[in-house]
Amino acid sequence: MRIDIVSLFPDMFTGPFGCSIIKRAIDRGVLDINLVNPRQFAYDKHQMVDDYPFGGGDGMVLKPEPIFRAVEHIEKNTNISNKRVILMCPSGKPFSQEKTRELATYDQLIFICGHYEGFDARISNHLVDEAISIGDYVLTGGELAAMVIVDATSRMIPGVLGSEHSAPTDSFYNGLLEHPQYTRPREFNGLIVPEILLSGNHAKIETWRQKESLKNTFINRPDLIDHIELNDKQNKLLKEIKEELGGK
Ligand code: ADE
């Protein structure tokens, strides 16, 4: 996948994209990430990328011309048709695991990161396919949000994760939170690994994992349970969980 990021602060991406899984994907050519600074498309003497808002108000607004030109430059040079232009914005649609699966189907993602008080609305209305928010809080800019989306989406691209088995067991992958995991030692500071995981009984271990996954979700994110259709086994496990937690 080709990823282009339009940002006034391209240096911010060096750390997160320079190590671990994303770096490996770049080195192997699975991901091709390019950074474009819109300031190079501001043609006035001072290379201004922002200006005062019409109608008054605090802060500065990103001007349309450098952003439009940056995206046009990317599109002209890459010429990829199966693409999505995405604006990072706290008032965009909420990001989710489901969205990562959709974004992973494109051949190119172009991210526009804002800074300052906001964007000229012609950018959101006429340049981008969609605006995405990573949560109900305001960051100092869209860069961290773009990193989050690139990271989470990359994991869904075949060949990015070392093992293709990792993604299907993720929290949210099947609409539920993940079950707990344990590794050696069996006992640490008097804390012991659940006996069932050492039993070698794969059917029982699978049921335990399903139940723990449901329990985590029921306790931490009950809203998720309302959005999925549980099968008979899961309904039975959830009933048990509610009974067990009933007295607490
Ligand atoms: N830019 C500033 N805050 C943001 C958020 N929460 N999500 C996406 N982009 C942003």
PDB file of C-alpha atoms and ligand atoms in Angstrom:
ATOM      1  CA  MET A   1       0.000   0.000   0.000  1.00  0.00           C
ATOM      2  CA  ARG A   2       1.106   3.497  -0.810  1.00  0.00           C
ATOM      3  CA  ILE A   3       0.575   6.009   1.996  1.00  0.00           C
ATOM      4  CA  ASP A   4       1.019   9.764   1.559  1.00  0.00           C
ATOM      5  CA  ILE A   5       0.855  12.087   4.528  1.00  0.00           C
ATOM      6  CA  VAL A   6       0.443  15.825   4.097  1.00  0.00           C
ATOM      7  CA  SER A   7       1.872  17.428   7.233  1.00  0.00           C
ATOM      8  CA  LEU A   8       3.598  20.631   8.268  1.00  0.00           C
ATOM      9  CA  PHE A   9       5.660  18.554  10.717  1.00  0.00           C
ATOM     10  CA  PRO A  10       6.950  15.529   8.785  1.00  0.00           C
ATOM     11  CA  ASP A  11       9.717  14.944  11.365  1.00  0.00           C
ATOM     12  CA  MET A  12       7.077  13.784  13.851  1.00  0.00           C
ATOM     13  CA  PHE A  13       6.689  10.542  11.881  1.00  0.00           C
ATOM     14  CA  THR A  14      10.336   9.484  12.022  1.00  0.00           C
ATOM     15  CA  GLY A  15      10.091   7.645  15.352  1.00  0.00           C
ATOM     16  CA  PRO A  16       6.851   5.667  14.953  1.00  0.00           C
ATOM     17  CA  PHE A  17       7.555   4.631  11.357  1.00  0.00           C
ATOM     18  CA  GLY A  18      11.254   3.983  11.983  1.00  0.00           C
ATOM     19  CA  CYS A  19      10.984   0.918  14.199  1.00  0.00           C
ATOM     20  CA  SER A  20       9.249  -2.389  14.807  1.00  0.00           C
ATOM     21  CA  ILE A  21       6.516  -3.776  12.546  1.00  0.00           C
ATOM     22  CA  ILE A  22       5.933  -0.666  10.411  1.00  0.00           C
ATOM     23  CA  LYS A  23       9.636  -0.291   9.680  1.00  0.00           C
ATOM     24  CA  ARG A  24       9.852  -3.959   8.693  1.00  0.00           C
ATOM     25  CA  ALA A  25       6.848  -3.562   6.368  1.00  0.00           C
ATOM     26  CA  ILE A  26       8.498  -0.524   4.756  1.00  0.00           C
ATOM     27  CA  ASP A  27      11.831  -2.339   4.396  1.00  0.00           C
ATOM     28  CA  ARG A  28      10.092  -5.277   2.735  1.00  0.00           C
ATOM     29  CA  GLY A  29       8.188  -3.004   0.357  1.00  0.00           C
ATOM     30  CA  VAL A  30       4.720  -3.906   1.687  1.00  0.00           C
ATOM     31  CA  LEU A  31       4.222  -0.292   2.767  1.00  0.00           C
ATOM     32  CA  ASP A  32       5.470   2.752   0.899  1.00  0.00           C
ATOM     33  CA  ILE A  33       5.088   5.801   3.161  1.00  0.00           C
ATOM     34  CA  ASN A  34       5.777   9.311   1.833  1.00  0.00           C
ATOM     35  CA  LEU A  35       5.625  12.630   3.628  1.00  0.00           C
ATOM     36  CA  VAL A  36       4.723  15.873   1.899  1.00  0.00           C
ATOM     37  CA  ASN A  37       5.038  19.286   3.538  1.00  0.00           C
ATOM     38  CA  PRO A  38       2.317  21.635   2.231  1.00  0.00           C
ATOM     39  CA  ARG A  39       4.614  24.582   2.911  1.00  0.00           C
ATOM     40  CA  GLN A  40       6.488  23.712  -0.269  1.00  0.00           C
ATOM     41  CA  PHE A  41       3.245  24.447  -2.120  1.00  0.00           C
ATOM     42  CA  ALA A  42       2.755  27.887  -0.553  1.00  0.00           C
ATOM     43  CA  TYR A  43       4.036  30.193  -3.292  1.00  0.00           C
ATOM     44  CA  ASP A  44       3.904  33.578  -1.551  1.00  0.00           C
ATOM     45  CA  LYS A  45       7.027  35.287  -0.234  1.00  0.00           C
ATOM     46  CA  HIS A  46       6.587  34.056   3.350  1.00  0.00           C
ATOM     47  CA  GLN A  47       5.293  30.588   2.372  1.00  0.00           C
ATOM     48  CA  MET A  48       2.180  31.161   4.448  1.00  0.00           C
ATOM     49  CA  VAL A  49       0.052  28.103   5.094  1.00  0.00           C
ATOM     50  CA  ASP A  50      -2.419  29.667   7.527  1.00  0.00           C
ATOM     51  CA  ASP A  51      -4.367  32.900   7.864  1.00  0.00           C
ATOM     52  CA  TYR A  52      -6.926  34.644  10.079  1.00  0.00           C
ATOM     53  CA  PRO A  53     -10.499  33.329   9.967  1.00  0.00           C
ATOM     54  CA  PHE A  54     -13.034  35.360   8.002  1.00  0.00           C
ATOM     55  CA  GLY A  55     -15.650  36.715  10.393  1.00  0.00           C
ATOM     56  CA  GLY A  56     -13.115  36.939  13.232  1.00  0.00           C
ATOM     57  CA  GLY A  57     -12.229  34.533  16.011  1.00  0.00           C
ATOM     58  CA  ASP A  58      -9.208  33.073  17.757  1.00  0.00           C
ATOM     59  CA  GLY A  59      -6.415  31.156  16.104  1.00  0.00           C
ATOM     60  CA  MET A  60      -5.333  30.567  12.559  1.00  0.00           C
ATOM     61  CA  VAL A  61      -6.965  28.546   9.807  1.00  0.00           C
ATOM     62  CA  LEU A  62      -5.106  26.402   7.256  1.00  0.00           C
ATOM     63  CA  LYS A  63      -5.355  27.961   3.809  1.00  0.00           C
ATOM     64  CA  PRO A  64      -6.818  25.865   1.000  1.00  0.00           C
ATOM     65  CA  GLU A  65      -4.242  26.420  -1.785  1.00  0.00           C
ATOM     66  CA  PRO A  66      -1.159  24.666  -0.298  1.00  0.00           C
ATOM     67  CA  ILE A  67      -3.240  21.662   0.805  1.00  0.00           C
ATOM     68  CA  PHE A  68      -5.075  21.320  -2.535  1.00  0.00           C
ATOM     69  CA  ARG A  69      -1.780  21.644  -4.417  1.00  0.00           C
ATOM     70  CA  ALA A  70      -0.052  19.079  -2.185  1.00  0.00           C
ATOM     71  CA  VAL A  71      -2.792  16.503  -2.766  1.00  0.00           C
ATOM     72  CA  GLU A  72      -2.932  17.253  -6.516  1.00  0.00           C
ATOM     73  CA  HIS A  73       0.852  16.839  -6.668  1.00  0.00           C
ATOM     74  CA  ILE A  74       0.629  13.442  -4.943  1.00  0.00           C
ATOM     75  CA  GLU A  75      -2.243  12.268  -7.154  1.00  0.00           C
ATOM     76  CA  LYS A  76      -0.498  13.358 -10.350  1.00  0.00           C
ATOM     77  CA  ASN A  77       2.756  11.625  -9.400  1.00  0.00           C
ATOM     78  CA  THR A  78       1.256   8.382  -8.186  1.00  0.00           C
ATOM     79  CA  ASN A  79      -1.787   8.022 -10.487  1.00  0.00           C
ATOM     80  CA  ILE A  80      -3.472   5.346  -8.353  1.00  0.00           C
ATOM     81  CA  SER A  81      -7.235   5.062  -8.807  1.00  0.00           C
ATOM     82  CA  ASN A  82      -8.185   2.846  -5.832  1.00  0.00           C
ATOM     83  CA  LYS A  83      -7.422   5.526  -3.241  1.00  0.00           C
ATOM     84  CA  ARG A  84      -8.936   7.432  -0.336  1.00  0.00           C
ATOM     85  CA  VAL A  85      -8.174  11.019   0.740  1.00  0.00           C
ATOM     86  CA  ILE A  86      -8.672  11.362   4.484  1.00  0.00           C
ATOM     87  CA  LEU A  87      -8.749  14.468   6.651  1.00  0.00           C
ATOM     88  CA  MET A  88      -7.678  14.080  10.274  1.00  0.00           C
ATOM     89  CA  CYS A  89     -10.177  16.058  12.267  1.00  0.00           C
ATOM     90  CA  PRO A  90     -11.797  15.813  15.725  1.00  0.00           C
ATOM     91  CA  SER A  91     -15.196  16.424  14.139  1.00  0.00           C
ATOM     92  CA  GLY A  92     -14.795  13.527  11.678  1.00  0.00           C
ATOM     93  CA  LYS A  93     -16.435  10.091  11.877  1.00  0.00           C
ATOM     94  CA  PRO A  94     -15.068   7.911  14.703  1.00  0.00           C
ATOM     95  CA  PHE A  95     -12.215   5.523  13.877  1.00  0.00           C
ATOM     96  CA  SER A  96     -12.702   1.813  14.632  1.00  0.00           C
ATOM     97  CA  GLN A  97     -11.309  -1.651  13.971  1.00  0.00           C
ATOM     98  CA  GLU A  98     -14.004  -2.052  11.310  1.00  0.00           C
ATOM     99  CA  LYS A  99     -12.631   1.047   9.574  1.00  0.00           C
ATOM    100  CA  THR A 100      -9.110  -0.456   9.506  1.00  0.00           C
ATOM    101  CA  ARG A 101     -10.455  -3.394   7.492  1.00  0.00           C
ATOM    102  CA  GLU A 102     -12.095  -1.057   4.987  1.00  0.00           C
ATOM    103  CA  LEU A 103      -9.043   1.217   4.651  1.00  0.00           C
ATOM    104  CA  ALA A 104      -6.782  -1.810   4.158  1.00  0.00           C
ATOM    105  CA  THR A 105      -8.581  -2.546   0.854  1.00  0.00           C
ATOM    106  CA  TYR A 106      -7.310   0.639  -0.844  1.00  0.00           C
ATOM    107  CA  ASP A 107      -4.068   0.796  -2.834  1.00  0.00           C
ATOM    108  CA  GLN A 108      -3.353   4.328  -1.622  1.00  0.00           C
ATOM    109  CA  LEU A 109      -4.312   6.390   1.422  1.00  0.00           C
ATOM    110  CA  ILE A 110      -3.631  10.128   1.465  1.00  0.00           C
ATOM    111  CA  PHE A 111      -3.831  11.702   4.928  1.00  0.00           C
ATOM    112  CA  ILE A 112      -4.139  15.433   5.545  1.00  0.00           C
ATOM    113  CA  CYS A 113      -2.998  16.548   8.990  1.00  0.00           C
ATOM    114  CA  GLY A 114      -4.103  19.905  10.291  1.00  0.00           C
ATOM    115  CA  HIS A 115      -2.549  22.091  12.912  1.00  0.00           C
ATOM    116  CA  TYR A 116      -3.665  25.358  14.460  1.00  0.00           C
ATOM    117  CA  GLU A 117      -7.332  26.180  14.871  1.00  0.00           C
ATOM    118  CA  GLY A 118      -8.678  24.261  11.886  1.00  0.00           C
ATOM    119  CA  PHE A 119      -9.010  24.045   8.100  1.00  0.00           C
ATOM    120  CA  ASP A 120     -10.634  26.175   5.482  1.00  0.00           C
ATOM    121  CA  ALA A 121     -13.925  24.313   4.953  1.00  0.00           C
ATOM    122  CA  ARG A 122     -13.270  23.998   1.215  1.00  0.00           C
ATOM    123  CA  ILE A 123     -10.695  21.349   2.117  1.00  0.00           C
ATOM    124  CA  SER A 124     -13.203  19.201   4.022  1.00  0.00           C
ATOM    125  CA  ASN A 125     -16.030  19.873   1.560  1.00  0.00           C
ATOM    126  CA  HIS A 126     -14.259  19.508  -1.788  1.00  0.00           C
ATOM    127  CA  LEU A 127     -10.878  17.802  -1.446  1.00  0.00           C
ATOM    128  CA  VAL A 128     -11.318  14.814   0.814  1.00  0.00           C
ATOM    129  CA  ASP A 129     -13.368  11.618   0.688  1.00  0.00           C
ATOM    130  CA  GLU A 130     -13.933  11.587   4.422  1.00  0.00           C
ATOM    131  CA  ALA A 131     -12.881  13.088   7.754  1.00  0.00           C
ATOM    132  CA  ILE A 132     -11.884  10.761  10.594  1.00  0.00           C
ATOM    133  CA  SER A 133     -11.499  11.386  14.325  1.00  0.00           C
ATOM    134  CA  ILE A 134      -9.589   9.010  16.597  1.00  0.00           C
ATOM    135  CA  GLY A 135     -11.525  10.032  19.702  1.00  0.00           C
ATOM    136  CA  ASP A 136     -13.491  12.658  21.526  1.00  0.00           C
ATOM    137  CA  TYR A 137     -10.554  14.870  22.462  1.00  0.00           C
ATOM    138  CA  VAL A 138      -8.602  17.520  20.599  1.00  0.00           C
ATOM    139  CA  LEU A 139      -4.942  16.899  19.750  1.00  0.00           C
ATOM    140  CA  THR A 140      -2.479  19.664  18.895  1.00  0.00           C
ATOM    141  CA  GLY A 141      -2.571  18.403  15.315  1.00  0.00           C
ATOM    142  CA  GLY A 142      -3.653  15.533  13.087  1.00  0.00           C
ATOM    143  CA  GLU A 143      -0.200  13.898  12.997  1.00  0.00           C
ATOM    144  CA  LEU A 144      -0.661  11.595  15.994  1.00  0.00           C
ATOM    145  CA  ALA A 145      -4.109  10.645  14.704  1.00  0.00           C
ATOM    146  CA  ALA A 146      -2.669   9.776  11.269  1.00  0.00           C
ATOM    147  CA  MET A 147       0.010   7.632  12.954  1.00  0.00           C
ATOM    148  CA  VAL A 148      -2.685   5.750  14.857  1.00  0.00           C
ATOM    149  CA  ILE A 149      -4.678   5.093  11.689  1.00  0.00           C
ATOM    150  CA  VAL A 150      -1.634   4.077   9.627  1.00  0.00           C
ATOM    151  CA  ASP A 151      -0.480   1.746  12.400  1.00  0.00           C
ATOM    152  CA  ALA A 152      -3.852   0.062  13.008  1.00  0.00           C
ATOM    153  CA  THR A 153      -4.668  -0.198   9.276  1.00  0.00           C
ATOM    154  CA  SER A 154      -1.245  -1.600   8.364  1.00  0.00           C
ATOM    155  CA  ARG A 155      -1.823  -4.579  10.662  1.00  0.00           C
ATOM    156  CA  MET A 156      -4.778  -5.538   8.464  1.00  0.00           C
ATOM    157  CA  ILE A 157      -2.678  -5.634   5.278  1.00  0.00           C
ATOM    158  CA  PRO A 158      -1.571  -9.189   4.440  1.00  0.00           C
ATOM    159  CA  GLY A 159       2.174  -9.553   4.939  1.00  0.00           C
ATOM    160  CA  VAL A 160       2.586  -6.772   7.517  1.00  0.00           C
ATOM    161  CA  LEU A 161       2.260  -8.863  10.669  1.00  0.00           C
ATOM    162  CA  GLY A 162       4.857 -11.585  11.139  1.00  0.00           C
ATOM    163  CA  SER A 163       2.121 -14.140  11.689  1.00  0.00           C
ATOM    164  CA  GLU A 164      -1.156 -13.959   9.805  1.00  0.00           C
ATOM    165  CA  HIS A 165      -2.752 -15.446  12.904  1.00  0.00           C
ATOM    166  CA  SER A 166      -2.244 -12.411  15.090  1.00  0.00           C
ATOM    167  CA  ALA A 167      -5.014 -10.183  13.775  1.00  0.00           C
ATOM    168  CA  PRO A 168      -7.984 -12.573  14.107  1.00  0.00           C
ATOM    169  CA  THR A 169      -7.460 -12.898  17.872  1.00  0.00           C
ATOM    170  CA  ASP A 170      -7.185  -9.145  18.452  1.00  0.00           C
ATOM    171  CA  SER A 171      -9.498  -7.263  20.701  1.00  0.00           C
ATOM    172  CA  PHE A 172     -12.386  -5.961  18.530  1.00  0.00           C
ATOM    173  CA  TYR A 173     -11.645  -8.356  15.672  1.00  0.00           C
ATOM    174  CA  ASN A 174     -14.817 -10.362  16.372  1.00  0.00           C
ATOM    175  CA  GLY A 175     -16.512  -7.476  18.145  1.00  0.00           C
ATOM    176  CA  LEU A 176     -15.277  -8.544  21.598  1.00  0.00           C
ATOM    177  CA  LEU A 177     -12.271  -7.666  23.743  1.00  0.00           C
ATOM    178  CA  GLU A 178      -9.387 -10.118  23.872  1.00  0.00           C
ATOM    179  CA  HIS A 179      -9.056 -12.878  26.492  1.00  0.00           C
ATOM    180  CA  PRO A 180      -6.068 -12.732  28.892  1.00  0.00           C
ATOM    181  CA  GLN A 181      -2.779 -14.377  27.914  1.00  0.00           C
ATOM    182  CA  TYR A 182      -0.117 -15.927  30.163  1.00  0.00           C
ATOM    183  CA  THR A 183       3.425 -17.128  29.612  1.00  0.00           C
ATOM    184  CA  ARG A 184       6.172 -18.631  31.756  1.00  0.00           C
ATOM    185  CA  PRO A 185       6.782 -18.791  34.673  1.00  0.00           C
ATOM    186  CA  ARG A 186       3.768 -20.719  35.967  1.00  0.00           C
ATOM    187  CA  GLU A 187       4.115 -18.892  39.260  1.00  0.00           C
ATOM    188  CA  PHE A 188       5.384 -15.350  39.718  1.00  0.00           C
ATOM    189  CA  ASN A 189       5.398 -13.631  43.120  1.00  0.00           C
ATOM    190  CA  GLY A 190       2.736 -16.125  44.230  1.00  0.00           C
ATOM    191  CA  LEU A 191       0.530 -15.317  41.230  1.00  0.00           C
ATOM    192  CA  ILE A 192      -0.353 -18.472  39.336  1.00  0.00           C
ATOM    193  CA  VAL A 193      -1.390 -19.153  35.757  1.00  0.00           C
ATOM    194  CA  PRO A 194      -4.977 -20.535  35.509  1.00  0.00           C
ATOM    195  CA  GLU A 195      -4.767 -24.332  35.757  1.00  0.00           C
ATOM    196  CA  ILE A 196      -6.889 -24.893  32.650  1.00  0.00           C
ATOM    197  CA  LEU A 197      -4.226 -23.344  30.384  1.00  0.00           C
ATOM    198  CA  LEU A 198      -1.765 -26.011  31.510  1.00  0.00           C
ATOM    199  CA  SER A 199      -4.254 -28.869  31.054  1.00  0.00           C
ATOM    200  CA  GLY A 200      -3.578 -29.551  27.376  1.00  0.00           C
ATOM    201  CA  ASN A 201      -7.355 -29.848  26.832  1.00  0.00           C
ATOM    202  CA  HIS A 202      -7.792 -27.625  23.791  1.00  0.00           C
ATOM    203  CA  ALA A 203     -11.590 -27.657  23.780  1.00  0.00           C
ATOM    204  CA  LYS A 204     -11.734 -26.564  27.416  1.00  0.00           C
ATOM    205  CA  ILE A 205      -9.054 -23.921  26.839  1.00  0.00           C
ATOM    206  CA  GLU A 206     -11.058 -22.543  23.899  1.00  0.00           C
ATOM    207  CA  THR A 207     -14.221 -22.325  26.033  1.00  0.00           C
ATOM    208  CA  TRP A 208     -12.273 -20.633  28.840  1.00  0.00           C
ATOM    209  CA  ARG A 209     -10.895 -18.099  26.364  1.00  0.00           C
ATOM    210  CA  GLN A 210     -14.322 -17.374  24.926  1.00  0.00           C
ATOM    211  CA  LYS A 211     -15.720 -16.872  28.404  1.00  0.00           C
ATOM    212  CA  GLU A 212     -12.871 -14.597  29.518  1.00  0.00           C
ATOM    213  CA  SER A 213     -13.234 -12.576  26.332  1.00  0.00           C
ATOM    214  CA  LEU A 214     -16.956 -12.152  26.991  1.00  0.00           C
ATOM    215  CA  LYS A 215     -16.280 -11.313  30.647  1.00  0.00           C
ATOM    216  CA  ASN A 216     -13.704  -8.626  29.743  1.00  0.00           C
ATOM    217  CA  THR A 217     -16.155  -7.134  27.275  1.00  0.00           C
ATOM    218  CA  PHE A 218     -19.105  -7.311  29.678  1.00  0.00           C
ATOM    219  CA  ILE A 219     -17.117  -5.540  32.406  1.00  0.00           C
ATOM    220  CA  ASN A 220     -15.175  -2.957  30.360  1.00  0.00           C
ATOM    221  CA  ARG A 221     -17.275  -2.388  27.224  1.00  0.00           C
ATOM    222  CA  PRO A 222     -20.866  -3.593  27.690  1.00  0.00           C
ATOM    223  CA  ASP A 223     -21.854  -1.346  24.760  1.00  0.00           C
ATOM    224  CA  LEU A 224     -19.973  -3.707  22.392  1.00  0.00           C
ATOM    225  CA  ILE A 225     -22.091  -6.682  23.413  1.00  0.00           C
ATOM    226  CA  ASP A 226     -25.245  -4.848  22.289  1.00  0.00           C
ATOM    227  CA  HIS A 227     -23.759  -4.563  18.795  1.00  0.00           C
ATOM    228  CA  ILE A 228     -23.011  -8.202  18.071  1.00  0.00           C
ATOM    229  CA  GLU A 229     -25.135 -11.289  17.689  1.00  0.00           C
ATOM    230  CA  LEU A 230     -23.992 -13.889  20.213  1.00  0.00           C
ATOM    231  CA  ASN A 231     -24.304 -17.581  19.360  1.00  0.00           C
ATOM    232  CA  ASP A 232     -25.973 -20.085  21.717  1.00  0.00           C
ATOM    233  CA  LYS A 233     -22.705 -20.991  23.414  1.00  0.00           C
ATOM    234  CA  GLN A 234     -21.782 -17.352  23.975  1.00  0.00           C
ATOM    235  CA  ASN A 235     -25.247 -16.605  25.370  1.00  0.00           C
ATOM    236  CA  LYS A 236     -24.873 -19.495  27.819  1.00  0.00           C
ATOM    237  CA  LEU A 237     -21.409 -18.273  28.858  1.00  0.00           C
ATOM    238  CA  LEU A 238     -22.673 -14.718  29.295  1.00  0.00           C
ATOM    239  CA  LYS A 239     -25.495 -15.978  31.533  1.00  0.00           C
ATOM    240  CA  GLU A 240     -22.899 -17.785  33.687  1.00  0.00           C
ATOM    241  CA  ILE A 241     -20.761 -14.631  33.844  1.00  0.00           C
ATOM    242  CA  LYS A 242     -23.702 -12.505  34.965  1.00  0.00           C
ATOM    243  CA  GLU A 243     -24.572 -15.054  37.657  1.00  0.00           C
ATOM    244  CA  GLU A 244     -20.956 -15.201  38.837  1.00  0.00           C
ATOM    245  CA  LEU A 245     -20.647 -11.426  38.944  1.00  0.00           C
ATOM    246  CA  GLY A 246     -24.156 -11.016  40.346  1.00  0.00           C
ATOM    247  CA  GLY A 247     -23.098 -10.769  43.953  1.00  0.00           C
ATOM    248  CA  LYS A 248     -20.269  -8.295  43.260  1.00  0.00           C
TER     249      LYS A 248
HETATM  250  N1  ADE B   1      -6.834  16.446  15.106  1.00  0.00           N
HETATM  251  C1  ADE B   1      -6.976  16.971  16.354  1.00  0.00           C
HETATM  252  N2  ADE B   1      -7.644  16.155  17.161  1.00  0.00           N
HETATM  253  C2  ADE B   1      -7.954  15.048  16.420  1.00  0.00           C
HETATM  254  C3  ADE B   1      -8.656  13.845  16.699  1.00  0.00           C
HETATM  255  N3  ADE B   1      -9.183  13.594  17.898  1.00  0.00           N
HETATM  256  N4  ADE B   1      -8.787  12.946  15.705  1.00  0.00           N
HETATM  257  C4  ADE B   1      -8.277  13.209  14.476  1.00  0.00           C
HETATM  258  N5  ADE B   1      -7.616  14.316  14.163  1.00  0.00           N
HETATM  259  C5  ADE B   1      -7.446  15.237  15.121  1.00  0.00           C
END
